mmCIF file of C-alpha atoms in Angstrom:
data_model
loop_
_atom_site.group_PDB
_atom_site.id
_atom_site.type_symbol
_atom_site.label_atom_id
_atom_site.label_comp_id
_atom_site.label_asym_id
_atom_site.label_seq_id
_atom_site.Cartn_x
_atom_site.Cartn_y
_atom_site.Cartn_z
ATOM 1 C CA MET O 391 0.104 0.028 0.193
ATOM 2 C CA GLN O 392 1.209 3.513 -0.872
ATOM 3 C CA ALA O 393 2.084 5.653 2.199
ATOM 4 C CA LEU O 394 0.028 8.883 2.232
ATOM 5 C CA ASN O 395 2.285 12.284 2.248
ATOM 6 C CA PRO O 396 1.309 14.418 5.421
ATOM 7 C CA LYS O 397 -1.496 16.528 3.817
ATOM 8 C CA GLU O 398 -2.889 13.414 2.307
ATOM 9 C CA TRP O 399 -3.038 11.783 5.787
ATOM 10 C CA ILE O 400 -4.459 14.521 7.375
ATOM 11 C CA LEU O 401 -7.337 14.907 4.901
ATOM 12 C CA ALA O 402 -8.128 11.181 5.110
ATOM 13 C CA ASN O 403 -8.561 11.782 9.000
ATOM 14 C CA GLN O 404 -10.013 15.172 9.141
ATOM 15 C CA GLU O 405 -13.154 13.881 11.300
ATOM 16 C CA ALA O 406 -11.266 12.401 13.879
ATOM 17 C CA LEU O 407 -8.907 15.590 13.671
ATOM 18 C CA PHE O 408 -11.600 18.058 14.107
ATOM 19 C CA GLU O 409 -13.158 16.025 16.956
ATOM 20 C CA LEU O 410 -9.655 16.031 18.740
ATOM 21 C CA VAL O 411 -8.873 19.494 18.262
ATOM 22 C CA LEU O 412 -12.092 21.299 19.084
ATOM 23 C CA GLY O 413 -13.012 18.449 21.696
ATOM 24 C CA ILE O 414 -16.415 17.457 20.286
ATOM 25 C CA LYS O 415 -18.221 14.877 18.530
ATOM 26 C CA LEU O 416 -19.325 15.741 14.769
ATOM 27 C CA SER O 417 -22.714 15.809 14.227
ATOM 28 C CA ASN O 418 -25.568 17.851 12.456
ATOM 29 C CA LYS O 419 -25.766 20.106 15.738
ATOM 30 C CA LEU O 420 -24.645 23.395 15.757
ATOM 31 C CA ILE O 421 -21.495 23.941 18.462
ATOM 32 C CA LEU O 422 -20.320 26.798 20.507
ATOM 33 C CA SER O 423 -17.540 28.589 18.455
ATOM 34 C CA PRO O 424 -14.123 27.418 19.344
ATOM 35 C CA PHE O 425 -12.736 31.046 19.188
ATOM 36 C CA ARG O 426 -14.967 33.202 21.207
ATOM 37 C CA VAL O 427 -17.168 32.949 24.186
ATOM 38 C CA GLU O 428 -20.592 32.563 23.742
ATOM 39 C CA THR O 429 -23.618 30.986 25.223
ATOM 40 C CA LYS O 430 -25.571 30.133 22.110
ATOM 41 C CA PRO O 431 -24.112 27.840 19.237
ATOM 42 C CA SER O 432 -23.213 29.372 15.913
ATOM 43 C CA CYS O 433 -21.241 27.162 14.101
ATOM 44 C CA GLY O 434 -21.471 23.787 12.217
ATOM 45 C CA PHE O 435 -19.541 21.528 9.810
ATOM 46 C CA TYR O 436 -20.555 20.913 6.286
ATOM 47 C CA TYR O 437 -18.456 19.026 3.273
ATOM 48 C CA SER O 438 -17.614 20.847 0.272
ATOM 49 C CA LYS O 439 -17.656 19.143 -3.467
ATOM 50 C CA THR O 440 -14.060 17.847 -3.194
ATOM 51 C CA GLY O 441 -14.869 16.115 0.331
ATOM 52 C CA ARG O 442 -13.157 18.674 2.535
ATOM 53 C CA LEU O 443 -14.626 18.897 6.179
ATOM 54 C CA TYR O 444 -15.433 22.642 6.927
ATOM 55 C CA LEU O 445 -16.588 24.592 9.941
ATOM 56 C CA HIS O 446 -19.115 27.150 9.119
ATOM 57 C CA ASP O 447 -18.772 30.110 11.757
ATOM 58 C CA PHE O 448 -22.641 31.677 11.048
ATOM 59 C CA GLY O 449 -21.433 34.577 13.522
ATOM 60 C CA SER O 450 -18.310 35.708 11.215
ATOM 61 C CA GLU O 451 -19.347 34.035 7.888
ATOM 62 C CA GLU O 452 -16.034 32.416 8.061
ATOM 63 C CA HIS O 453 -15.171 29.033 6.988
ATOM 64 C CA PHE O 454 -12.385 26.796 8.295
ATOM 65 C CA ASP O 455 -11.018 23.674 7.221
ATOM 66 C CA ILE O 456 -8.648 21.472 9.817
ATOM 67 C CA PHE O 457 -5.766 23.719 8.566
ATOM 68 C CA GLU O 458 -6.996 27.072 9.049
ATOM 69 C CA ILE O 459 -8.657 25.599 12.589
ATOM 70 C CA ILE O 460 -4.918 25.018 13.626
ATOM 71 C CA LYS O 461 -3.283 28.078 11.985
ATOM 72 C CA ARG O 462 -6.311 30.321 13.834
ATOM 73 C CA LYS O 463 -6.071 28.577 17.450
ATOM 74 C CA HIS O 464 -2.290 28.604 17.228
ATOM 75 C CA ASN O 465 -1.444 31.962 15.501
ATOM 76 C CA CYS O 466 0.834 30.048 12.889
ATOM 77 C CA GLY O 467 1.184 29.272 9.096
ATOM 78 C CA TYR O 468 0.351 26.534 6.938
ATOM 79 C CA HIS O 469 3.588 24.438 7.297
ATOM 80 C CA LYS O 470 3.554 24.783 11.305
ATOM 81 C CA ALA O 471 -0.036 23.789 11.119
ATOM 82 C CA ILE O 472 0.762 20.318 9.381
ATOM 83 C CA THR O 473 3.371 19.621 12.066
ATOM 84 C CA ILE O 474 1.348 20.289 14.840
ATOM 85 C CA LEU O 475 -1.686 18.080 13.274
ATOM 86 C CA LEU O 476 0.656 15.399 12.734
ATOM 87 C CA GLY O 477 1.251 15.466 16.421
ATOM 88 C CA TYR O 478 -2.447 14.068 17.016
ATOM 89 C CA ALA O 479 -1.439 10.556 15.096
ATOM 90 C CA ASP O 480 -1.283 8.320 17.996
ATOM 91 C CA SER O 481 -4.277 9.897 19.383
ATOM 92 C CA VAL O 482 -6.260 9.389 16.203
ATOM 93 C CA THR O 483 -4.927 5.707 16.250
ATOM 94 C CA GLU O 484 -6.357 5.209 19.757
ATOM 95 C CA THR O 485 -9.483 6.914 18.782
ATOM 96 C CA GLU O 486 -9.914 4.208 15.543
ATOM 97 C CA LYS O 487 -9.124 1.313 18.159
ATOM 98 C CA LEU O 488 -11.860 2.625 20.873
ATOM 99 C CA GLN O 489 -14.491 3.077 17.921
ATOM 100 C CA LYS O 490 -13.990 -0.555 16.544
ATOM 101 C CA GLU O 491 -14.719 -1.929 20.200
ATOM 102 C CA GLU O 492 -18.294 -1.219 19.576
ATOM 103 C CA GLN O 493 -19.749 0.321 17.022
ATOM 104 C CA GLU O 494 -23.448 1.055 15.784
ATOM 105 C CA VAL O 495 -23.055 1.998 11.986
ATOM 106 C CA THR O 496 -26.336 3.493 10.244
ATOM 107 C CA TYR O 497 -26.665 5.180 6.971
ATOM 108 C CA ILE O 498 -28.931 7.410 4.918
ATOM 109 C CA LEU O 499 -29.542 6.480 1.264
ATOM 110 C CA HIS O 500 -28.749 8.922 -1.468
ATOM 111 C CA ASP O 501 -31.326 9.385 -4.296
ATOM 112 C CA SER O 502 -28.450 9.225 -6.939
ATOM 113 C CA TYR O 503 -26.066 6.703 -8.151
ATOM 114 C CA GLY O 504 -24.132 9.144 -10.115
ATOM 115 C CA ASN O 505 -21.529 8.071 -12.703
ATOM 116 C CA TYR O 506 -19.114 5.817 -10.816
ATOM 117 C CA PHE O 507 -20.210 2.145 -12.099
ATOM 118 C CA ASP O 508 -20.732 3.855 -15.438
ATOM 119 C CA GLN O 509 -17.192 3.081 -16.399
ATOM 120 C CA TYR O 510 -17.670 -0.488 -15.622
ATOM 121 C CA LYS O 511 -20.612 -0.713 -17.716
ATOM 122 C CA ILE O 512 -22.557 -1.922 -14.771
ATOM 123 C CA SER O 513 -26.412 -0.796 -15.157
ATOM 124 C CA GLU O 514 -28.416 0.832 -12.608
ATOM 125 C CA LYS O 515 -30.588 -2.191 -12.869
ATOM 126 C CA THR O 516 -27.978 -4.770 -12.060
ATOM 127 C CA LEU O 517 -26.647 -2.380 -9.192
ATOM 128 C CA LYS O 518 -30.504 -3.015 -7.953
ATOM 129 C CA LEU O 519 -30.541 -6.487 -8.594
ATOM 130 C CA TYR O 520 -27.636 -7.285 -6.200
ATOM 131 C CA ASN O 521 -28.882 -4.522 -3.551
ATOM 132 C CA VAL O 522 -25.985 -1.833 -4.246
ATOM 133 C CA HIS O 523 -27.231 1.463 -3.254
ATOM 134 C CA PRO O 524 -26.012 4.519 -3.177
ATOM 135 C CA VAL O 525 -25.570 6.245 0.754
ATOM 136 C CA LYS O 526 -25.661 9.963 1.655
ATOM 137 C CA VAL O 527 -24.100 9.925 4.948
ATOM 138 C CA VAL O 528 -22.758 7.123 7.110
ATOM 139 C CA PHE O 529 -23.084 7.533 11.090
ATOM 140 C CA VAL O 530 -21.176 5.400 13.975
ATOM 141 C CA ASN O 531 -22.861 5.748 17.326
ATOM 142 C CA ASP O 532 -24.988 8.404 15.793
ATOM 143 C CA ASN O 533 -21.916 10.613 15.007
ATOM 144 C CA ILE O 534 -21.273 11.488 11.531
ATOM 145 C CA TYR O 535 -18.484 9.325 9.992
ATOM 146 C CA TRP O 536 -18.511 9.761 6.444
ATOM 147 C CA ARG O 537 -20.170 12.003 4.066
ATOM 148 C CA ALA O 538 -20.201 11.297 -0.055
ATOM 149 C CA THR O 539 -19.342 13.900 -2.398
ATOM 150 C CA SER O 540 -19.497 13.939 -5.852
ATOM 151 C CA LYS O 541 -15.893 13.036 -6.374
ATOM 152 C CA ASN O 542 -16.126 10.559 -3.210
ATOM 153 C CA PRO O 543 -19.264 8.567 -3.163
ATOM 154 C CA ILE O 544 -20.497 5.862 -0.917
ATOM 155 C CA PHE O 545 -22.288 2.673 -1.956
ATOM 156 C CA ALA O 546 -23.844 0.149 0.751
ATOM 157 C CA TYR O 547 -23.781 -3.398 -0.505
ATOM 158 C CA ARG O 548 -26.931 -5.062 1.457
ATOM 159 C CA PHE O 549 -26.863 -8.762 2.097
ATOM 160 C CA PRO O 550 -29.954 -11.395 2.913
ATOM 161 C CA SER O 551 -28.339 -11.720 6.705
ATOM 162 C CA GLY O 552 -29.214 -8.092 7.189
ATOM 163 C CA GLY O 553 -25.427 -7.181 7.352
ATOM 164 C CA PHE O 554 -23.744 -4.792 4.695
ATOM 165 C CA LYS O 555 -20.391 -3.402 3.455
ATOM 166 C CA LEU O 556 -20.015 0.250 3.009
ATOM 167 C CA TYR O 557 -17.767 1.313 0.113
ATOM 168 C CA ARG O 558 -15.838 4.326 -0.807
ATOM 169 C CA PRO O 559 -14.056 3.466 -4.359
ATOM 170 C CA LEU O 560 -12.358 6.897 -4.242
ATOM 171 C CA SER O 561 -11.095 7.227 -1.016
ATOM 172 C CA PRO O 562 -7.577 8.636 -0.702
ATOM 173 C CA ASP O 563 -6.876 6.216 2.097
ATOM 174 C CA THR O 564 -7.114 2.835 0.663
ATOM 175 C CA THR O 565 -7.604 1.918 4.378
ATOM 176 C CA LYS O 566 -10.782 3.820 4.886
ATOM 177 C CA LYS O 567 -12.499 2.422 1.515
ATOM 178 C CA TRP O 568 -14.402 -0.199 3.365
ATOM 179 C CA LYS O 569 -16.458 -0.521 6.576
ATOM 180 C CA ASN O 570 -17.988 -3.777 7.229
ATOM 181 C CA VAL O 571 -20.842 -4.728 8.850
ATOM 182 C CA CYS O 572 -21.314 -8.290 8.180
ATOM 183 C CA ASP O 573 -19.463 -11.786 8.617
ATOM 184 C CA GLY O 574 -17.736 -14.070 6.129
ATOM 185 C CA TYR O 575 -20.989 -16.170 5.453
ATOM 186 C CA ASP O 576 -22.463 -13.725 3.094
ATOM 187 C CA VAL O 577 -21.467 -14.807 -0.449
ATOM 188 C CA GLN O 578 -22.062 -12.062 -2.587
ATOM 189 C CA GLY O 579 -24.523 -12.588 -5.618
ATOM 190 C CA TYR O 580 -25.286 -16.024 -4.507
ATOM 191 C CA LEU O 581 -29.335 -15.361 -4.330
ATOM 192 C CA GLN O 582 -28.937 -13.898 -7.828
ATOM 193 C CA LEU O 583 -27.720 -17.331 -9.408
ATOM 194 C CA PRO O 584 -30.137 -19.171 -11.566
ATOM 195 C CA ALA O 585 -31.444 -22.826 -10.054
ATOM 196 C CA ARG O 586 -29.669 -24.656 -12.715
ATOM 197 C CA SER O 587 -26.991 -23.659 -15.550
ATOM 198 C CA SER O 588 -24.283 -24.859 -17.465
ATOM 199 C CA LEU O 589 -21.462 -22.555 -15.840
ATOM 200 C CA VAL O 590 -20.769 -20.329 -12.971
ATOM 201 C CA ILE O 591 -17.626 -18.338 -11.871
ATOM 202 C CA ILE O 592 -16.298 -17.769 -8.442
ATOM 203 C CA THR O 593 -14.313 -14.477 -8.309
ATOM 204 C CA SER O 594 -13.123 -11.800 -6.174
ATOM 205 C CA SER O 595 -15.584 -9.126 -6.007
ATOM 206 C CA LEU O 596 -18.923 -8.131 -6.116
ATOM 207 C CA LYS O 597 -17.826 -5.464 -8.693
ATOM 208 C CA ASP O 598 -16.597 -8.086 -10.800
ATOM 209 C CA VAL O 599 -19.759 -10.683 -10.134
ATOM 210 C CA MET O 600 -21.874 -7.322 -11.619
ATOM 211 C CA VAL O 601 -19.564 -7.001 -14.660
ATOM 212 C CA LEU O 602 -19.847 -10.544 -15.082
ATOM 213 C CA ARG O 603 -23.369 -10.158 -15.108
ATOM 214 C CA GLU O 604 -23.391 -7.564 -17.688
ATOM 215 C CA LEU O 605 -21.378 -9.840 -19.883
ATOM 216 C CA GLY O 606 -23.836 -12.723 -19.669
ATOM 217 C CA PHE O 607 -22.059 -14.866 -16.842
ATOM 218 C CA ASN O 608 -23.299 -16.531 -13.558
ATOM 219 C CA ALA O 609 -20.817 -15.455 -10.837
ATOM 220 C CA ILE O 610 -20.427 -15.184 -7.092
ATOM 221 C CA ALA O 611 -17.630 -13.794 -4.769
ATOM 222 C CA PHE O 612 -16.988 -14.826 -1.132
ATOM 223 C CA ASN O 613 -16.346 -12.068 1.307
ATOM 224 C CA SER O 614 -12.701 -12.298 1.182
ATOM 225 C CA GLU O 615 -9.929 -13.571 -1.171
ATOM 226 C CA GLY O 616 -8.529 -15.293 2.160
ATOM 227 C CA ILE O 617 -9.831 -18.827 1.225
ATOM 228 C CA PRO O 618 -9.008 -20.827 4.327
ATOM 229 C CA LYS O 619 -7.030 -24.043 3.728
ATOM 230 C CA LYS O 620 -7.064 -25.534 7.401
ATOM 231 C CA ASP O 621 -9.966 -27.478 8.386
ATOM 232 C CA GLY O 622 -12.574 -25.452 10.269
ATOM 233 C CA GLU O 623 -15.950 -23.655 10.304
ATOM 234 C CA GLY O 624 -14.609 -21.081 7.289
ATOM 235 C CA LYS O 625 -13.405 -24.288 5.156
ATOM 236 C CA LYS O 626 -16.737 -26.213 5.977
ATOM 237 C CA HIS O 627 -18.443 -22.831 5.282
ATOM 238 C CA ILE O 628 -16.993 -22.607 1.537
ATOM 239 C CA GLN O 629 -16.938 -26.310 0.526
ATOM 240 C CA SER O 630 -20.767 -26.229 1.182
ATOM 241 C CA VAL O 631 -21.326 -23.742 -1.057
ATOM 242 C CA ILE O 632 -18.857 -25.236 -3.802
ATOM 243 C CA THR O 633 -20.717 -28.350 -3.517
ATOM 244 C CA ASP O 634 -24.158 -26.656 -3.725
ATOM 245 C CA LEU O 635 -22.598 -25.029 -7.085
ATOM 246 C CA LYS O 636 -21.593 -28.195 -8.483
ATOM 247 C CA GLU O 637 -24.737 -29.820 -7.926
ATOM 248 C CA ARG O 638 -26.771 -26.831 -9.963
ATOM 249 C CA PHE O 639 -24.163 -26.252 -12.419
ATOM 250 C CA ASP O 640 -21.884 -28.002 -15.128
ATOM 251 C CA THR O 641 -18.820 -26.380 -14.524
ATOM 252 C CA VAL O 642 -17.304 -24.280 -11.638
ATOM 253 C CA ILE O 643 -14.275 -22.265 -12.136
ATOM 254 C CA THR O 644 -12.209 -19.601 -10.346
ATOM 255 C CA PHE O 645 -11.710 -15.923 -11.798
ATOM 256 C CA MET O 646 -9.206 -14.445 -8.908
ATOM 257 C CA ASP O 647 -7.400 -11.012 -9.658
ATOM 258 C CA ASN O 648 -4.014 -11.491 -11.290
ATOM 259 C CA ASP O 649 -1.936 -10.252 -8.091
ATOM 260 C CA GLU O 650 -0.469 -11.797 -5.132
ATOM 261 C CA ALA O 651 -3.692 -12.227 -2.887
ATOM 262 C CA GLY O 652 -5.504 -13.476 -6.066
ATOM 263 C CA LYS O 653 -2.955 -15.954 -7.166
ATOM 264 C CA LYS O 654 -3.034 -17.493 -3.448
ATOM 265 C CA ALA O 655 -6.451 -17.500 -3.460
ATOM 266 C CA LYS O 656 -6.576 -19.430 -6.950
ATOM 267 C CA ALA O 657 -3.982 -21.881 -5.872
ATOM 268 C CA ILE O 658 -6.020 -22.780 -2.542
ATOM 269 C CA LEU O 659 -9.189 -23.133 -4.222
ATOM 270 C CA GLU O 660 -7.442 -25.631 -6.813
ATOM 271 C CA GLU O 661 -5.490 -27.655 -4.287
ATOM 272 C CA HIS O 662 -8.017 -27.351 -1.236
ATOM 273 C CA TYR O 663 -11.015 -27.334 -3.104
ATOM 274 C CA GLY O 664 -10.515 -29.085 -6.654
ATOM 275 C CA LEU O 665 -11.355 -25.975 -8.741
ATOM 276 C CA SER O 666 -9.782 -24.943 -11.938
ATOM 277 C CA GLY O 667 -9.365 -20.945 -12.855
ATOM 278 C CA ILE O 668 -8.366 -18.503 -14.832
ATOM 279 C CA LEU O 669 -6.510 -15.326 -14.575
ATOM 280 C CA ILE O 670 -6.510 -12.157 -16.899
ATOM 281 C CA PRO O 671 -2.760 -12.265 -18.392
ATOM 282 C CA ASP O 672 0.112 -10.766 -16.902
ATOM 283 C CA ASN O 673 0.621 -7.043 -18.034
ATOM 284 C CA PHE O 674 -3.278 -6.244 -18.285
ATOM 285 C CA PRO O 675 -5.317 -5.018 -15.669
ATOM 286 C CA LYS O 676 -5.713 -7.398 -13.011
ATOM 287 C CA ASP O 677 -8.975 -7.785 -12.809
ATOM 288 C CA ILE O 678 -12.208 -8.207 -15.163
ATOM 289 C CA SER O 679 -13.529 -4.583 -13.789
ATOM 290 C CA ASP O 680 -10.379 -2.709 -14.696
ATOM 291 C CA TYR O 681 -10.286 -4.386 -17.932
ATOM 292 C CA ILE O 682 -13.259 -3.500 -19.095
ATOM 293 C CA LYS O 683 -12.784 0.004 -17.767
ATOM 294 C CA LYS O 684 -9.848 -0.039 -19.985
ATOM 295 C CA TYR O 685 -11.021 -1.483 -23.038
ATOM 296 C CA ASN O 686 -14.430 -2.032 -24.498
ATOM 297 C CA ARG O 687 -17.272 -4.532 -23.702
ATOM 298 C CA ASN O 688 -16.624 -6.527 -26.851
ATOM 299 C CA LYS O 689 -12.989 -7.105 -26.172
ATOM 300 C CA THR O 690 -13.427 -8.003 -22.724
ATOM 301 C CA LEU O 691 -16.267 -10.557 -23.901
ATOM 302 C CA ARG O 692 -13.640 -11.956 -26.564
ATOM 303 C CA LEU O 693 -10.799 -12.361 -23.743
ATOM 304 C CA LEU O 694 -13.155 -13.740 -21.459
ATOM 305 C CA LYS O 695 -14.894 -16.525 -23.745
ATOM 306 C CA LYS O 696 -11.130 -17.343 -24.819
ATOM 307 C CA LEU O 697 -9.776 -17.865 -21.057
ATOM 308 C CA ILE O 698 -12.921 -19.937 -19.947
ATOM 309 C CA THR O 699 -12.671 -22.298 -23.184
ATOM 310 C CA LYS O 700 -9.132 -23.083 -22.333
ATOM 311 C CA CYS O 701 -9.659 -23.569 -19.053
ATOM 312 C CA ILE O 702 -12.661 -26.020 -19.641
ATOM 313 C CA ARG O 703 -10.402 -27.616 -22.375
ATOM 314 C CA GLN O 704 -7.490 -28.170 -20.137
ATOM 315 C CA SER O 705 -9.618 -29.524 -17.295
ATOM 316 C CA THR O 706 -11.175 -32.070 -19.510
ATOM 317 C CA GLU O 707 -8.113 -33.413 -20.992
ATOM 318 C CA ASP O 708 -6.834 -33.442 -17.409
ATOM 319 C CA PHE O 709 -9.703 -35.829 -16.306
ATOM 320 C CA LEU O 710 -9.185 -37.704 -19.399
ATOM 321 C CA ASN O 711 -5.430 -38.276 -18.975
ATOM 322 C CA PHE O 712 -6.241 -39.032 -15.099
ATOM 323 C CA VAL O 713 -8.867 -41.670 -16.174
ATOM 324 C CA ASN O 714 -6.448 -42.980 -19.026
ATOM 325 C CA ASN O 715 -3.526 -43.204 -16.441
ATOM 326 C CA ASP O 716 -5.768 -45.017 -14.066
ATOM 327 C CA LEU O 717 -7.117 -47.604 -16.248
ATOM 328 C CA SER O 718 -3.469 -48.259 -17.610
ATOM 329 C CA THR O 719 -2.465 -48.931 -14.066
ATOM 330 C CA GLU O 720 -5.633 -51.165 -13.299
ATOM 331 C CA THR O 721 -4.778 -53.233 -16.284
ATOM 332 C CA GLY O 722 -1.141 -53.452 -15.566
ATOM 333 C CA ARG O 723 -2.083 -54.624 -12.162
ATOM 334 C CA SER O 724 -4.677 -57.531 -13.606
ATOM 335 C CA LYS O 725 -2.042 -58.657 -15.967
ATOM 336 C CA THR O 726 0.530 -59.295 -13.511
ATOM 337 C CA SER O 727 -1.867 -60.936 -11.335
ATOM 338 C CA ASN O 728 -2.919 -63.500 -14.175
ATOM 339 C CA THR O 729 0.831 -64.125 -15.002
ATOM 340 C CA ARG O 730 1.349 -65.078 -11.096
ATOM 341 C CA MET O 731 -1.878 -67.195 -11.220
ATOM 342 C CA ASP O 732 -0.352 -69.230 -14.495
#
């Protein structure tokens, strides 16, 4: 993961820093001004179109981002303000740890999907089919945690279990792209599968599942590429899903990301679960979503059909070779046995 520079880190943690610097909890309510004595709250928070959080002082009609707050409170310049804010790093980390201990996460839906999924050729109809919904504001313990902007949208992936994932695909801090309120037993795309068909693909993400749907393929994704290989509840769960898929579909293959985690998952699914798989070739985008984004639908479909055909053909050849070798071994044993009897 690429390290954030100081300014990026501060903006990625602006909500926590505002709370620590001002000693308040972010909410929709007005607060007392941090710069003067008053008995009636006159300041409120809002996000700009770029996703930056501001304190609006209605008394003076001034607007402060976290840098301006520090500059005003400490009567200092921009670079000194950055140094002061970086001094809160340990407190931000401790705050996040405490928040993770017990959280009630809620959200308000947005009325527009925006255009983020357009680049992946995923329609609004497909998004709704897979229970993907745009989110306006996220609350943690009734406090504002995230607010969507045009340049930093939020989506909720909702599951039948009642669990959900919150996804900020354009977050500058990759550690804050996701907020999971679900367990590892939710299988993405599982309920959208037909009762029976010829092929199903196990892939890496719900976004890939939806792209494959748009291309005419059935697919699911487990909640993590961290596929268990040791015996336990996690392995039993995945094995039960795969067993069900094999009973309902003629062919089950995997299609993981062409990166370290994806290759590892592909190898485990092959060795421990008996599934053959495909990968996008090296020197191309690592997954089907990024591939269709870079190229077009027709080129993506041609590649996918080529990879699947090759995988099925190879699996068939491997199976026939296995059967033939097994029959040859049995024939040899039979001849040896007959010779001994003579």
